Coordinates of C-alpha atoms in Angstrom, one line a residue:
M15 CA -21.1 1.5 -21.9
T16 CA -18.2 3.7 -23.0
V17 CA -16.7 6.5 -21.0
T18 CA -17.9 10.0 -22.1
S19 CA -15.6 12.9 -22.4
Q20 CA -17.6 14.9 -19.9
P21 CA -19.4 12.5 -17.5
D22 CA -22.5 13.8 -15.7
Q23 CA -21.9 15.0 -12.2
H24 CA -24.0 14.1 -9.2
P25 CA -25.0 17.0 -6.9
S26 CA -22.1 16.1 -4.6
G27 CA -19.6 16.8 -7.5
S28 CA -18.8 13.2 -8.1
P29 CA -19.1 11.8 -11.6
D30 CA -21.6 9.1 -12.4
L31 CA -19.8 5.8 -11.8
A32 CA -22.0 4.0 -14.3
Q33 CA -20.7 6.3 -17.1
L34 CA -17.1 5.9 -16.0
L35 CA -17.1 2.1 -16.3
R36 CA -16.3 0.1 -19.4
P37 CA -17.4 -3.5 -20.1
V38 CA -15.1 -6.2 -18.7
V39 CA -13.5 -7.5 -21.8
R40 CA -12.5 -11.0 -20.8
E41 CA -14.6 -13.5 -18.9
S42 CA -16.1 -11.8 -15.9
S43 CA -15.2 -12.6 -12.4
V44 CA -15.8 -11.2 -9.0
S45 CA -12.1 -10.2 -8.7
E46 CA -12.1 -8.4 -12.1
V47 CA -15.2 -6.4 -11.2
A48 CA -13.8 -5.5 -7.8
K49 CA -10.6 -4.3 -9.4
R50 CA -12.5 -2.2 -11.8
L51 CA -14.6 -0.6 -9.1
L52 CA -11.5 -0.1 -6.9
D53 CA -9.6 1.6 -9.7
H54 CA -12.2 4.3 -9.7
L55 CA -12.6 4.5 -5.9
S56 CA -8.8 4.8 -5.3
A57 CA -8.4 7.3 -8.1
G58 CA -10.8 9.6 -6.3
D59 CA -13.5 9.5 -9.0
I60 CA -16.1 8.8 -6.3
K61 CA -16.1 10.7 -3.1
P62 CA -16.7 9.2 0.4
G63 CA -20.4 9.0 1.2
T64 CA -21.5 8.6 -2.5
R65 CA -24.2 6.1 -3.2
L66 CA -23.1 3.6 -5.9
P67 CA -25.4 2.8 -8.9
A68 CA -27.7 -0.1 -8.4
E69 CA -26.4 -3.7 -9.1
R70 CA -28.4 -3.7 -12.4
Q71 CA -26.8 -0.5 -13.6
L72 CA -23.3 -1.6 -12.7
A73 CA -23.8 -5.0 -14.4
E74 CA -25.0 -3.3 -17.6
A75 CA -22.1 -0.8 -17.5
L76 CA -19.5 -3.6 -17.0
G77 CA -21.2 -6.1 -19.3
V78 CA -21.3 -8.8 -16.6
A79 CA -23.8 -10.8 -14.7
R80 CA -25.4 -9.2 -11.6
S81 CA -24.0 -12.1 -9.5
S82 CA -20.5 -10.9 -10.3
V83 CA -21.3 -7.4 -9.3
R84 CA -23.0 -8.6 -6.1
G85 CA -19.9 -10.7 -5.2
A86 CA -17.6 -7.8 -5.8
L87 CA -19.6 -5.4 -3.7
S88 CA -19.7 -8.0 -0.9
A89 CA -15.9 -8.3 -1.0
L90 CA -15.5 -4.5 -0.9
D91 CA -17.9 -4.4 2.0
V92 CA -15.9 -7.0 4.0
L93 CA -12.8 -4.9 3.4
G94 CA -14.6 -1.9 4.7
I95 CA -14.3 0.1 1.5
I96 CA -18.0 0.4 0.9
E97 CA -21.0 -0.1 3.1
I98 CA -24.0 -2.1 2.0
R99 CA -27.2 -0.7 3.5
P100 CA -30.1 -3.1 3.0
G101 CA -33.0 -1.4 1.3
S102 CA -30.9 1.7 0.5
G103 CA -27.9 0.7 -1.6
S104 CA -24.1 0.6 -1.4
Y105 CA -22.1 3.6 -0.3
V106 CA -18.4 4.6 -0.3
R107 CA -17.4 4.7 3.3
E108 CA -16.2 7.9 5.0
G109 CA -12.8 8.0 6.6
T110 CA -10.4 8.4 3.7
S111 CA -7.4 8.1 6.0
E112 CA -8.2 4.4 6.5
F113 CA -9.1 3.8 2.8
L114 CA -5.5 3.7 1.3
P115 CA -4.3 0.8 3.4
R116 CA -7.4 -1.2 2.5
A117 CA -7.0 -0.3 -1.2
I118 CA -3.3 -1.3 -1.2
N119 CA -4.1 -4.6 0.6
W120 CA -6.7 -5.4 -2.0
G121 CA -4.4 -4.4 -4.8
L122 CA -1.7 -6.7 -3.5
M123 CA -4.0 -9.6 -3.2
L124 CA -5.1 -9.1 -6.8
G125 CA -1.7 -8.3 -8.2
Q126 CA -2.9 -4.8 -9.2
R127 CA -0.5 -3.1 -11.5
R128 CA -0.6 0.3 -9.8
T129 CA 0.1 -1.2 -6.4
Q130 CA 3.0 -3.2 -7.8
D131 CA 4.4 0.0 -9.2
L132 CA 4.1 1.6 -5.8
V133 CA 6.0 -1.3 -4.2
E134 CA 8.7 -1.0 -6.9
V135 CA 9.1 2.8 -6.3
R136 CA 9.3 2.3 -2.6
T137 CA 12.1 -0.2 -3.1
H138 CA 14.3 2.2 -5.0
M139 CA 13.4 5.2 -2.8
E140 CA 14.6 3.3 0.3
G141 CA 17.9 2.6 -1.3
V142 CA 18.5 6.3 -2.0
S143 CA 17.3 7.2 1.5
A144 CA 19.8 4.8 3.1
R145 CA 22.7 6.1 0.9
L146 CA 22.0 9.7 1.7
A147 CA 21.5 8.9 5.4
A148 CA 25.0 7.3 5.5
E149 CA 26.5 10.4 4.0
R150 CA 24.7 12.9 6.3
A151 CA 23.9 11.2 9.7
T152 CA 25.1 12.8 12.9
E153 CA 25.7 10.9 16.1
E154 CA 22.3 12.0 17.3
D155 CA 20.7 10.7 14.1
V156 CA 22.4 7.3 14.6
A157 CA 21.2 7.2 18.2
R158 CA 17.6 7.7 17.1
L159 CA 17.9 4.8 14.7
E160 CA 19.4 2.7 17.4
E161 CA 16.4 3.5 19.6
H162 CA 13.9 2.4 16.9
L163 CA 15.8 -0.8 16.4
Q164 CA 15.9 -1.5 20.1
R165 CA 12.1 -1.0 20.2
M166 CA 11.8 -3.6 17.5
R167 CA 13.8 -6.0 19.6
D168 CA 11.8 -5.2 22.7
A169 CA 8.5 -5.7 21.0
G170 CA 8.5 -9.5 21.6
T171 CA 5.2 -10.9 20.5
D172 CA 3.6 -7.5 20.3
V173 CA 3.2 -7.3 16.5
A174 CA 1.7 -3.8 16.5
A175 CA 4.6 -2.5 18.5
F176 CA 7.1 -4.2 16.2
I177 CA 5.5 -2.8 13.1
D178 CA 5.3 0.7 14.6
A179 CA 9.0 0.6 15.4
D180 CA 9.9 -0.8 12.0
I181 CA 8.0 2.0 10.2
A182 CA 9.7 4.5 12.5
F183 CA 13.1 3.2 11.5
H184 CA 12.4 3.7 7.8
L185 CA 10.9 7.1 8.2
E186 CA 13.8 8.2 10.5
T187 CA 16.2 7.1 7.8
A188 CA 14.3 9.3 5.3
N189 CA 14.5 12.2 7.7
I190 CA 18.2 11.7 8.2
A191 CA 18.7 11.8 4.4
R192 CA 17.8 15.5 4.7
N193 CA 16.1 15.6 1.3
S194 CA 12.6 17.0 1.7
V195 CA 11.2 15.6 -1.5
L196 CA 12.4 12.1 -0.7
S197 CA 11.2 12.3 2.9
D198 CA 7.8 13.6 1.8
I199 CA 7.4 10.7 -0.7
L200 CA 8.3 8.0 1.8
H201 CA 6.0 9.6 4.4
S202 CA 3.2 9.7 1.9
I203 CA 3.4 5.9 1.3
R204 CA 3.5 5.1 5.0
A205 CA 0.3 3.2 4.4
L206 CA 2.1 0.9 2.1
L207 CA 4.8 0.2 4.7
Q208 CA 2.0 -0.7 7.2
V209 CA 0.2 -3.0 4.9
W210 CA 3.4 -4.6 3.8
M211 CA 4.5 -5.4 7.3
E212 CA 1.1 -6.5 8.5
R213 CA 0.8 -9.0 5.7
V214 CA 4.2 -10.7 6.4
S215 CA 4.3 -10.4 10.2
D216 CA 3.0 -13.9 10.9
L217 CA 5.5 -15.6 8.5
E218 CA 8.1 -17.7 10.1
G219 CA 11.5 -16.0 10.2
T220 CA 10.1 -12.5 9.6
V221 CA 11.1 -11.0 12.9
S222 CA 14.6 -12.4 13.1
G223 CA 15.2 -11.7 9.4
T224 CA 13.9 -8.2 9.6
L225 CA 16.0 -7.4 12.7
C226 CA 19.2 -8.8 11.0
E227 CA 18.5 -6.8 7.9
H228 CA 17.9 -3.6 9.8
D229 CA 21.1 -4.2 11.8
A230 CA 23.1 -4.2 8.5
V231 CA 21.5 -1.0 7.4
L232 CA 22.2 0.7 10.7
D233 CA 25.8 -0.5 10.8
A234 CA 26.4 1.0 7.3
I235 CA 24.9 4.3 8.3
R236 CA 26.8 4.4 11.5
A237 CA 30.0 3.8 9.5
H238 CA 29.1 6.5 7.0
D239 CA 29.4 4.0 4.1
P240 CA 26.9 5.0 1.4
D241 CA 27.6 2.0 -0.8
A242 CA 27.2 -0.4 2.0
A243 CA 24.0 1.3 3.2
N244 CA 22.5 1.1 -0.3
E245 CA 23.5 -2.6 -0.6
A246 CA 22.1 -3.4 2.9
M247 CA 18.8 -1.7 2.2
A248 CA 18.6 -3.3 -1.3
E249 CA 19.0 -6.7 0.4
H250 CA 16.4 -5.8 3.0
M251 CA 14.0 -4.8 0.2
R252 CA 14.8 -8.0 -1.7
M253 CA 14.0 -10.2 1.3
A254 CA 10.9 -8.1 2.2
N255 CA 9.6 -8.5 -1.3
A256 CA 10.2 -12.2 -1.1
R257 CA 8.2 -12.4 2.2
L258 CA 5.5 -10.3 0.6
R259 CA 5.2 -12.7 -2.3
E260 CA 5.0 -15.6 0.0
S261 CA 2.3 -13.9 2.0
I262 CA 0.0 -13.4 -1.0
G263 CA 1.0 -16.6 -2.9
S264 CA 2.0 -14.6 -6.0
D265 CA 5.1 -14.5 -8.1
E266 CA 4.1 -11.2 -9.8
Q267 CA 5.4 -8.7 -7.3
P268 CA 8.6 -6.8 -8.2
T269 CA 11.8 -7.8 -6.6
G270 CA 13.4 -4.4 -6.6

């Protein structure tokens, strides 16, 4: 089924998903079907609470076997993106604030291009953020970064506390850069930071390596050395990307 220029709208205002979908060109698989569905869900084509078309309709629209659709829906159900209600159908879950981390996580696992692009943008944005922070940081700014880094050290085996302090360090650096656009962008992809860190938190050497890398960034900002701050953040992003690749067993993620 091809995409029409003006897809029919359901009463809720969402377009008909069956009309948005195109047949899967190469050999079908559960992952490919899930990626296609997720593309439309993450793009906002379908609103939370919307009932998805029946398996038969989805299979016809995508040109795949119903078993592939069934497997894809089951995977999205496990991730909490949709809810399968026996005898009723599959529905997009409410709670959009929790959807982005799940979508990013799924995209990382599948090597989704849009998610890889987001990782790449974040890598370069962090370098700019560190450079500007080194130029503009006050003593009070540096003190706040030191507090976040100390919280990371004090977290011990509390992974959630470590991740929270790690994210706070990066967002504080963006605030210190005193560029509202840059800060807004990095705050808007906070979900990416969370997923990124959750995925690599159980890898050996993650905590010690992350602490060492953050120490280097902080030292450069404290010294008001923009070049060193950029280089330290670039090295942190390079290592973080390497840990991310290891966590998902893929060599397709960008290295910044």
